[in-house]
Short mmCIF file of C-alpha atoms in Angstrom, two decimals:
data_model
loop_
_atom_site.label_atom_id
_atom_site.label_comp_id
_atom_site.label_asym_id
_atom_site.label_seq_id
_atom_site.Cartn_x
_atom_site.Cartn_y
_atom_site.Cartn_z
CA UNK G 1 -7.99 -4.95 -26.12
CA UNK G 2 -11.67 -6.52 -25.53
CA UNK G 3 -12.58 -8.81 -28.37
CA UNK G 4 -16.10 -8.87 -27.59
CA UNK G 5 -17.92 -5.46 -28.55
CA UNK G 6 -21.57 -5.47 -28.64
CA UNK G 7 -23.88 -2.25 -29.40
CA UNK G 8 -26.67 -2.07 -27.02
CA UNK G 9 -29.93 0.05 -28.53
CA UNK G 10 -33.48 0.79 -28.51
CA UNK G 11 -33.63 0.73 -32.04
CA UNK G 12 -34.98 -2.48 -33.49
CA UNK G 13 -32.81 -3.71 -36.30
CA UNK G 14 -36.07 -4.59 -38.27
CA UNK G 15 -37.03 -1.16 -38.13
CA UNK G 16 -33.42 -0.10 -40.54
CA UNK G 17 -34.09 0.53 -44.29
CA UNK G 18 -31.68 -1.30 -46.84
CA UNK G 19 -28.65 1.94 -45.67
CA UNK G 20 -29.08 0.80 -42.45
CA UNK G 21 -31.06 4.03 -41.35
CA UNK G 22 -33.22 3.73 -38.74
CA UNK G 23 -37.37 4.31 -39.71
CA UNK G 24 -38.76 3.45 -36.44
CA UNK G 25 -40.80 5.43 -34.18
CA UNK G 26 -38.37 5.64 -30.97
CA UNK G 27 -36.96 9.28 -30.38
CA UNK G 28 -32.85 9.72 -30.61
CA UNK G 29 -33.39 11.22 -26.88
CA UNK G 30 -33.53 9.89 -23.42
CA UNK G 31 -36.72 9.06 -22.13
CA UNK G 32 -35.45 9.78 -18.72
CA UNK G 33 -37.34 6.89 -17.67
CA UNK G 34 -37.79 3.17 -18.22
CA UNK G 35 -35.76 3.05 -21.55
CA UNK G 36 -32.91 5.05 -20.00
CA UNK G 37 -32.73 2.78 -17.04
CA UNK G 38 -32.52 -0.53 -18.68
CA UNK G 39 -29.58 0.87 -20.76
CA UNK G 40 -27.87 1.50 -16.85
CA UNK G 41 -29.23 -2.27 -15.52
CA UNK G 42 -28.07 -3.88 -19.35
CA UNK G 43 -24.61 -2.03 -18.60
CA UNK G 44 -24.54 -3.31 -15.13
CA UNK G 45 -25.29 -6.54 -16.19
CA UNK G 46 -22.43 -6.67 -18.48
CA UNK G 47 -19.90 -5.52 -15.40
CA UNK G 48 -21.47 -8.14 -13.50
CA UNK G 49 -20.44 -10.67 -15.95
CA UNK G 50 -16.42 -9.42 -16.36
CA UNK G 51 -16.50 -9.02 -11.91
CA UNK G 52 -16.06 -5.04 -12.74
CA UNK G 53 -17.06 -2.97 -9.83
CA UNK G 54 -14.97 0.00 -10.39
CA UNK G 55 -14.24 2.03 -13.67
CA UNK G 56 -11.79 4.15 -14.86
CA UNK G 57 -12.47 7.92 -16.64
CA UNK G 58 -10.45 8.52 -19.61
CA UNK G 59 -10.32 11.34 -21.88
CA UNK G 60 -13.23 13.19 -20.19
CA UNK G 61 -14.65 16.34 -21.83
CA UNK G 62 -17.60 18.63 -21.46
CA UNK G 63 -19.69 20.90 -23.60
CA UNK G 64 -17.38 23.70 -25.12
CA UNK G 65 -19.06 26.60 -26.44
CA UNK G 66 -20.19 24.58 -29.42
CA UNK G 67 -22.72 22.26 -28.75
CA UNK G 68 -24.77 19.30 -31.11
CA UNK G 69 -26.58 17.49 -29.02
CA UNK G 70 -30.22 17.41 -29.01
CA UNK G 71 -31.40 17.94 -25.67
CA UNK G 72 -30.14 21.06 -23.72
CA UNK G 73 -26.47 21.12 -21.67
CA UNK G 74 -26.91 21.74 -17.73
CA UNK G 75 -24.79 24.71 -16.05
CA UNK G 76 -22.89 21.19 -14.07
CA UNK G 77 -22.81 19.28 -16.98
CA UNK G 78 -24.65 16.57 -15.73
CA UNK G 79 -22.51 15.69 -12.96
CA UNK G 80 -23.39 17.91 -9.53
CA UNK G 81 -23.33 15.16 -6.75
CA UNK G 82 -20.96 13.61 -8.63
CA UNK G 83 -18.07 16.18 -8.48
CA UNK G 84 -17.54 19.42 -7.00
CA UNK G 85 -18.34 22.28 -8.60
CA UNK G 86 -13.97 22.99 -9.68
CA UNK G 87 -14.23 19.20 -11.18
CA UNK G 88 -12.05 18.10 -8.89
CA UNK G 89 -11.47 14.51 -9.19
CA UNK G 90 -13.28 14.18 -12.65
CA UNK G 91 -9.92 13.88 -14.43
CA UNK G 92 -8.48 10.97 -16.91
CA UNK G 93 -7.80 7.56 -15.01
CA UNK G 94 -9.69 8.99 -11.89
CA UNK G 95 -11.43 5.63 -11.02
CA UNK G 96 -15.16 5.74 -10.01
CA UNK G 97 -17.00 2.58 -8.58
CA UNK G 98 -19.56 1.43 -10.72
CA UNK G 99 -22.70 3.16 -9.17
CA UNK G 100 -20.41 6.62 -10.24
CA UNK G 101 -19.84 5.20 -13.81
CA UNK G 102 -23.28 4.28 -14.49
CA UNK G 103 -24.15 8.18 -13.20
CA UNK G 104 -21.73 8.95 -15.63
CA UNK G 105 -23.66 7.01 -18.38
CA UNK G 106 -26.97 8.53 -17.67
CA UNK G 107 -25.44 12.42 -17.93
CA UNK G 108 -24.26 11.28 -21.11
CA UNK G 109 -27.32 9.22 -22.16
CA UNK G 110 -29.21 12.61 -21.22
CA UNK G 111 -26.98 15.13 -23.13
CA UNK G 112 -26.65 17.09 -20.10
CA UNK G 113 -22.54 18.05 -21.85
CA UNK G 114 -20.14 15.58 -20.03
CA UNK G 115 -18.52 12.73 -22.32
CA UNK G 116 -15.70 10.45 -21.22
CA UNK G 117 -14.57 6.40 -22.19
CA UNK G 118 -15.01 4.00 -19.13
CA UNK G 119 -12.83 1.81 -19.09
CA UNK G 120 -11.48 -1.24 -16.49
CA UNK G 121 -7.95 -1.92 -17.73
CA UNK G 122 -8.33 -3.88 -20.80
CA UNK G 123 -11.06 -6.37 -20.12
CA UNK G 124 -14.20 -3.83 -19.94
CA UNK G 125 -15.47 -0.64 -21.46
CA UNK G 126 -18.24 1.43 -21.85
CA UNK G 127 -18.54 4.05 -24.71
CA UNK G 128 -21.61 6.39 -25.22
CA UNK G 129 -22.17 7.45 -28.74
CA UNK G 130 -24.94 9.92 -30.70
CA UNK G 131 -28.54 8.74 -30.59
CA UNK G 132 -28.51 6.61 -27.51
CA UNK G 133 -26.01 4.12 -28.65
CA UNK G 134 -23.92 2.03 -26.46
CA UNK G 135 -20.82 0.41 -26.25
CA UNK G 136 -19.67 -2.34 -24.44
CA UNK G 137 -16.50 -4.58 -24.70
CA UNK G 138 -15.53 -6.68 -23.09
CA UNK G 139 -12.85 -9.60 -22.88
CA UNK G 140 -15.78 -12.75 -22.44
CA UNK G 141 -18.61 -13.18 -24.18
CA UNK G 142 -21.05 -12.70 -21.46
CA UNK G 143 -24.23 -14.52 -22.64
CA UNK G 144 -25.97 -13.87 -19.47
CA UNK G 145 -25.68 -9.98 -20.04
CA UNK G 146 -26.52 -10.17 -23.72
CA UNK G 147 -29.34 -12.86 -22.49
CA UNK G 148 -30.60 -9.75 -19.58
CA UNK G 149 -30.31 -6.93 -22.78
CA UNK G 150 -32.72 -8.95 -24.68
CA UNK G 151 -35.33 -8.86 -21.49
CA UNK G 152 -35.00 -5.34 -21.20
CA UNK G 153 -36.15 -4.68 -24.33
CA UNK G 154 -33.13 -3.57 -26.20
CA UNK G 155 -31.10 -4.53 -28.73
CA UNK G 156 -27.26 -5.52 -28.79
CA UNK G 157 -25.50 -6.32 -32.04
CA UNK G 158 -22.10 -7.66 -31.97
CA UNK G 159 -19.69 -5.45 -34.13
CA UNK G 160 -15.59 -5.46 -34.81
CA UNK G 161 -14.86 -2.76 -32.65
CA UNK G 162 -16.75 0.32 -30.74
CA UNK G 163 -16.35 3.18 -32.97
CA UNK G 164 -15.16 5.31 -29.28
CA UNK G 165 -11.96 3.52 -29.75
CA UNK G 166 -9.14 6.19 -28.65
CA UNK G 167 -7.24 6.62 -31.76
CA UNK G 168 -3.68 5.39 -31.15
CA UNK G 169 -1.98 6.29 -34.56
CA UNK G 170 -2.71 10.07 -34.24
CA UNK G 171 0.52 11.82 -35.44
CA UNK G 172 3.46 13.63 -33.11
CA UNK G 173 5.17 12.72 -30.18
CA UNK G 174 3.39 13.08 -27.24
CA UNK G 175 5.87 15.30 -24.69
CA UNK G 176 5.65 14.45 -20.91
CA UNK G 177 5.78 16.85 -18.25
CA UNK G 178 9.10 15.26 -16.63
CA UNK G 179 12.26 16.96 -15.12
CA UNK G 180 13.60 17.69 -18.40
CA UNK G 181 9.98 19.52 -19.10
CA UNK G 182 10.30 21.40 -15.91
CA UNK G 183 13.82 22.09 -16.25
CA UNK G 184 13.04 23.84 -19.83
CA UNK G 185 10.15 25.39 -18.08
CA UNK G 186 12.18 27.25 -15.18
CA UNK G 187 15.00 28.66 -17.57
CA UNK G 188 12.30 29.90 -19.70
CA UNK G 189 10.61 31.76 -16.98
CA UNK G 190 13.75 33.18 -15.95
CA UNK G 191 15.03 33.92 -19.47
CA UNK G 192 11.52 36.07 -19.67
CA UNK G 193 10.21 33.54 -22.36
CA UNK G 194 7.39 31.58 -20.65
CA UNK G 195 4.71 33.76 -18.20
CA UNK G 196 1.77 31.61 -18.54
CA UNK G 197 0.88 27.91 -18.29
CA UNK G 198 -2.63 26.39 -19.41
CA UNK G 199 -3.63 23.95 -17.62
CA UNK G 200 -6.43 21.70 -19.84
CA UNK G 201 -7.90 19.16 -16.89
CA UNK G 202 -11.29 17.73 -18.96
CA UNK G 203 -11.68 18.69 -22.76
CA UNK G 204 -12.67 22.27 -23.09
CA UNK G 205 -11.74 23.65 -19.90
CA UNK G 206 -8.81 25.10 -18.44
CA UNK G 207 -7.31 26.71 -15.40
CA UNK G 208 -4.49 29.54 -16.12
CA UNK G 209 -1.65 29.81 -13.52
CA UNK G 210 0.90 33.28 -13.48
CA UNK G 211 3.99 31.71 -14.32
CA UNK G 212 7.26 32.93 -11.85
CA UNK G 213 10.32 31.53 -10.74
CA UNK G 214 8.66 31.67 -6.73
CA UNK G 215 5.36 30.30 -7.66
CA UNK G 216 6.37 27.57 -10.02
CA UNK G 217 6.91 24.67 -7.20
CA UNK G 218 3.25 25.41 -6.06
CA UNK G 219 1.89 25.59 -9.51
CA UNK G 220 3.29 22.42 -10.59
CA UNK G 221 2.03 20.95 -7.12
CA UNK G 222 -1.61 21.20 -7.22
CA UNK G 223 -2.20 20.84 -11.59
CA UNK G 224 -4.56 17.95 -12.37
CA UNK G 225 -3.02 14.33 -12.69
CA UNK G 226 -2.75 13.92 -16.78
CA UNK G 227 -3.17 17.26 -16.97
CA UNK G 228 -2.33 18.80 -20.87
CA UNK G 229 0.20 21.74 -20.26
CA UNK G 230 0.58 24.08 -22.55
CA UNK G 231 3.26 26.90 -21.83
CA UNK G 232 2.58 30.39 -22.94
CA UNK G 233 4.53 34.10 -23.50
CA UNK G 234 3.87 36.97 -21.17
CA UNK G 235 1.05 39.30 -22.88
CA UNK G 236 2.40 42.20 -24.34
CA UNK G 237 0.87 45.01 -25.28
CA UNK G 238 -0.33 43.63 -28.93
CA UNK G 239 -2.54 40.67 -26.28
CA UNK G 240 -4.16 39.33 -29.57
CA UNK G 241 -0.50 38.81 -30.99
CA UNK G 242 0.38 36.31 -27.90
CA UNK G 243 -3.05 34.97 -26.82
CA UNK G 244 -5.51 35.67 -30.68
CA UNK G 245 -9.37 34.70 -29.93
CA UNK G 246 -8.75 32.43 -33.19
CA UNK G 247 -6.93 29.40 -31.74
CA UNK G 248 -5.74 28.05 -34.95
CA UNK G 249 -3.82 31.61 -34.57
CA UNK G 250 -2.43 31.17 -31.14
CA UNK G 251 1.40 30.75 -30.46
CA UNK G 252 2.62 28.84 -27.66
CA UNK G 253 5.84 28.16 -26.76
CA UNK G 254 5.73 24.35 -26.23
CA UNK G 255 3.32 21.76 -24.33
CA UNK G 256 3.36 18.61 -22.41
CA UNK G 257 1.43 15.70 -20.92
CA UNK G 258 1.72 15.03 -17.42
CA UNK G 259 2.68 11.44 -16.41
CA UNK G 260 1.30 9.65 -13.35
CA UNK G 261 3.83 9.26 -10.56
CA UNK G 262 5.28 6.39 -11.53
CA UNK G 263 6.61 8.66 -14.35
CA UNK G 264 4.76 6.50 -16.88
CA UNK G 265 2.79 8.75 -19.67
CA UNK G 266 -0.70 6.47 -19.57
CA UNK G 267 -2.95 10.25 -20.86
CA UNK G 268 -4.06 9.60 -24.64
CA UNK G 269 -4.10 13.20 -25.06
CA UNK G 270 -2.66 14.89 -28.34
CA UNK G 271 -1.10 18.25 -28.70
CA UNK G 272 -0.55 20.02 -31.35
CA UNK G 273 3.14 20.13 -31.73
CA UNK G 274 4.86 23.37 -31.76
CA UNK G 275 8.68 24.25 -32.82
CA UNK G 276 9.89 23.72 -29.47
CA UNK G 277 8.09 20.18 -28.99
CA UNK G 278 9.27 18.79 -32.36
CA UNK G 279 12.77 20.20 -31.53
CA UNK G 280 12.24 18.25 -28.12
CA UNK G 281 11.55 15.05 -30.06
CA UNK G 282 14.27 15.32 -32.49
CA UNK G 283 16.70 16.18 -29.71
CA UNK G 284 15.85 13.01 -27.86
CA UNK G 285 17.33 11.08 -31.36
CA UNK G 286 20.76 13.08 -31.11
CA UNK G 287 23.47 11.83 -28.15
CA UNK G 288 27.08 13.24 -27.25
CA UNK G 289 29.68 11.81 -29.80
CA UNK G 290 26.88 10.96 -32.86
CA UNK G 291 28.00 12.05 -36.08
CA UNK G 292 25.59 14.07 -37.96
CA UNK G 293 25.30 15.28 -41.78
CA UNK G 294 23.88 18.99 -42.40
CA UNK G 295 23.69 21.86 -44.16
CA UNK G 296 25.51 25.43 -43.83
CA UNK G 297 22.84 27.72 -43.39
CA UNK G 298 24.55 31.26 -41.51
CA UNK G 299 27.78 32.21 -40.54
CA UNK G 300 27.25 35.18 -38.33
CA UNK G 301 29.55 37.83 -37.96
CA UNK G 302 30.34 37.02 -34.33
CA UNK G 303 31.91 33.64 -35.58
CA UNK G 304 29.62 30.67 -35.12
CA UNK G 305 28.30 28.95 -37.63
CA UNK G 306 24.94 27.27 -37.87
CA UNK G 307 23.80 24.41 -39.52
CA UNK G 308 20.89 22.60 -39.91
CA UNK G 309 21.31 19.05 -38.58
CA UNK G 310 17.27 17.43 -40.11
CA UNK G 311 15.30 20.50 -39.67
CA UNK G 312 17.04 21.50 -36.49
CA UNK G 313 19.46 24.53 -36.13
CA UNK G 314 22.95 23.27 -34.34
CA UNK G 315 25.95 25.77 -34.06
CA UNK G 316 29.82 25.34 -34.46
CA UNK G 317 32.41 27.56 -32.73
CA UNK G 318 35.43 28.78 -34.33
CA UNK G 319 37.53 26.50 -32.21
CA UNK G 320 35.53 23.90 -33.31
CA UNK G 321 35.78 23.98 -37.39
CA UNK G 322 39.60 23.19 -37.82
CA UNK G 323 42.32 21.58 -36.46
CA UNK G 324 44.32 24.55 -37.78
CA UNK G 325 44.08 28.30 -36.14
CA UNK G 326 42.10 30.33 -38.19
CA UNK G 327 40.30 33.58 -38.21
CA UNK G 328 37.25 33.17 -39.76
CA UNK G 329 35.02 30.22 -40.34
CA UNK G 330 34.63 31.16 -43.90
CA UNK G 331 38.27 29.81 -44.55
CA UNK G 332 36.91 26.26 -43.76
CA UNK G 333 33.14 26.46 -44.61
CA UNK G 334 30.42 28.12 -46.74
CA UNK G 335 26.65 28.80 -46.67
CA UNK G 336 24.93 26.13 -48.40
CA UNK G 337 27.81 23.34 -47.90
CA UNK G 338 26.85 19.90 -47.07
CA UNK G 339 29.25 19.06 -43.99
CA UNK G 340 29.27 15.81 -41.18
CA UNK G 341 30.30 16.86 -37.37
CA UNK G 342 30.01 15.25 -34.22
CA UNK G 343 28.14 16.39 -31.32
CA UNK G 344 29.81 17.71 -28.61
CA UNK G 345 26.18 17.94 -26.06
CA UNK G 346 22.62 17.96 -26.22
CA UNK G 347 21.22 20.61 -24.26
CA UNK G 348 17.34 19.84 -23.65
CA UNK G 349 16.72 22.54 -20.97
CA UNK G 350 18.11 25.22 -23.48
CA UNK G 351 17.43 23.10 -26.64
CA UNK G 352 21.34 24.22 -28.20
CA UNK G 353 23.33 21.57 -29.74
CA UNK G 354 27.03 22.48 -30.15
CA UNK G 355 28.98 20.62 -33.15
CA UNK G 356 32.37 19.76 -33.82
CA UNK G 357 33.48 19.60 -37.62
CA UNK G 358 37.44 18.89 -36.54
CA UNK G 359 36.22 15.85 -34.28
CA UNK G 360 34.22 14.10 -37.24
CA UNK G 361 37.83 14.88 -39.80
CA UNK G 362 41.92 13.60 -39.67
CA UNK G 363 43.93 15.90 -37.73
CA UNK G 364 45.63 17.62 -39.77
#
């Protein structure tokens, strides 16, 4: 990580009251002129310092239907000549040299709805915060930028850290969209589970693909490199049941990251876990032959008995609970009994785990 962060403004520190407010006269807003473009030649300055020509995108995003900034969004968020009109190629670790960055830094500068980190590895970044404050860290101290900042006019202030920082202790496990993920992705198309995948490519937008078993390969083909997938269930009839306007009241079925394809998962993303994902996770603790402590939560009238193995449902057959023929598995076993097994497999595509209670005891 940089250890040199400096905040670049047009706020004179001597103009802060004893809260550190600012009382001075300049506007939180981009004068789309002289200040605006020594923040872009004080940036450059910096790059020019660490050799950065080219910059990274990370965790881009534009203006969702919310909006608090103070100037107005633009229908292409800022960034027509940049990108097409689809996006395409405005995506997290899409690399831009630095005349596309700094582009990227006015836009944001301006309000016009587009926000993403630039970063160069570790050694350089550039974060654009509220009220035309900047950024920039770096891995040398670069006097002869922070010297050039001062002759523009503006104002850097060495801090700790940027407060843009991606947060890297956000809770879950992140899923990635590997074979396993597309494995549990076919069956559940062809089981009738899964009908719909999301597709989020920038924050706040996504693309929806019709999920079937003959359009999947070309689906999966052209999504967006670090992509956030989110799998959903065919709309019924009750649509607001499956797909609710209120998303804190939607239901998917499970999500995933996509890696790049080197199979490493560099996205920062964050989903919000579902059943299925934190079944996922826990699944990728369990291997064949563990023993495992749970609880007898069902026997079912068919004969297999489940058990919850950490907050996870695994099953025993018959066959499977004695040594001994018997008829039932309430002859060896009862609801609520604390019991240790082994596990016979670890299905991820299906997400079943099959015990073995005789395996874990003597053979009697």
């Amino acid at each position: 990580m940089p250890r040199f962060v400096h905040r670049i403004t047009k706020y004179d520190p001597a103009d802060r009251d004893e809260h550190g407010h600012y009382t001075g006269a300049e506007e939180p807003t981009s004068d789309h002129g002289a200040v605006e473009t020594a923040y872009l030649r004080s940036i450059a300055a910096f790059a020019a310092a660490t050799g950065t020509d080219r910059l990274a995108i990370r965790e881009p995003q534009i203006a969702g239907v919310a909006h608090f900034g103070l100037e107005p969004t633009l229908g292409d968020h800022g960034l027509g000549g940049l990108f097409p009109p689809d996006l395409s190629g405005f995506h997290d670790g899409a690399e831009v040299p630095l005349s596309g960055a700094l582009e990227l830094v006015r836009a944001m500068l301006r309000d016009h709805g587009v926000w993403c980190r630039l970063e160069a590895e570790d050694g350089f970044a550039v974060h654009v915060g509220w009220d035309q404050y900047v950024y920039v860290s770096s891995d040398e101290p670069c006097e002869s930028a922070l010297e050039s900042t001062r002759a523009l006019g503006l104002f850097p202030e060495r801090l700790p850290a940027s407060p843009y920082e991606p947060d890297f202790d956000e809770p879950g496990v992140q899923r990635p969209a590997d074979d396993e993920f597309w494995a549990r992705l076919r069956w559940s198309v062809a089981s009738g589970q899964a009908a719909l995948l999301e597709e989020g490519y920038v924050g706040n937008a996504s693309r929806w693909h019709h999920l079937t078993e003959n359009t999947l390969p070309a689906i999966r083909a052209r999504l967006t490199p670090r992509a956030m997938l989110t799998v959903w269930p065919g709309l019924s009839a009750d649509v607001d049941a499956a797909l609710p306007l209120d998303v804190a009241s939607r239901r998917p079925l499970f999500t995933a990251v996509l890696p790049d394809s080197d199979g490493v998962l560099r996205a920062r993303w964050r989903t919000d876990q579902t059943p299925s994902d934190r079944d996922w996770a826990f699944l990728k603790t369990l291997r064949r032959g563990q023993i495992v402590t749970g609880v007898v939560t069902v026997i079912a009238d068919f004969g297999v008995t489940f058990v919850d193995i950490g907050g996870f449902t695994a099953m025993i057959n018959i066959p499977e609970l004695s040594w001994r023929p018997i008829s039932y598995p309430s002859e060896v076993v009862s609801v609520g009994q604390r019991i240790t097994a082994e596990v016979l497999a670890v299905d991820m595509v299906r997400e079943r785990v099959p015990l073995s209670l005789k395996r874990a005891s003597q053979d009697v």
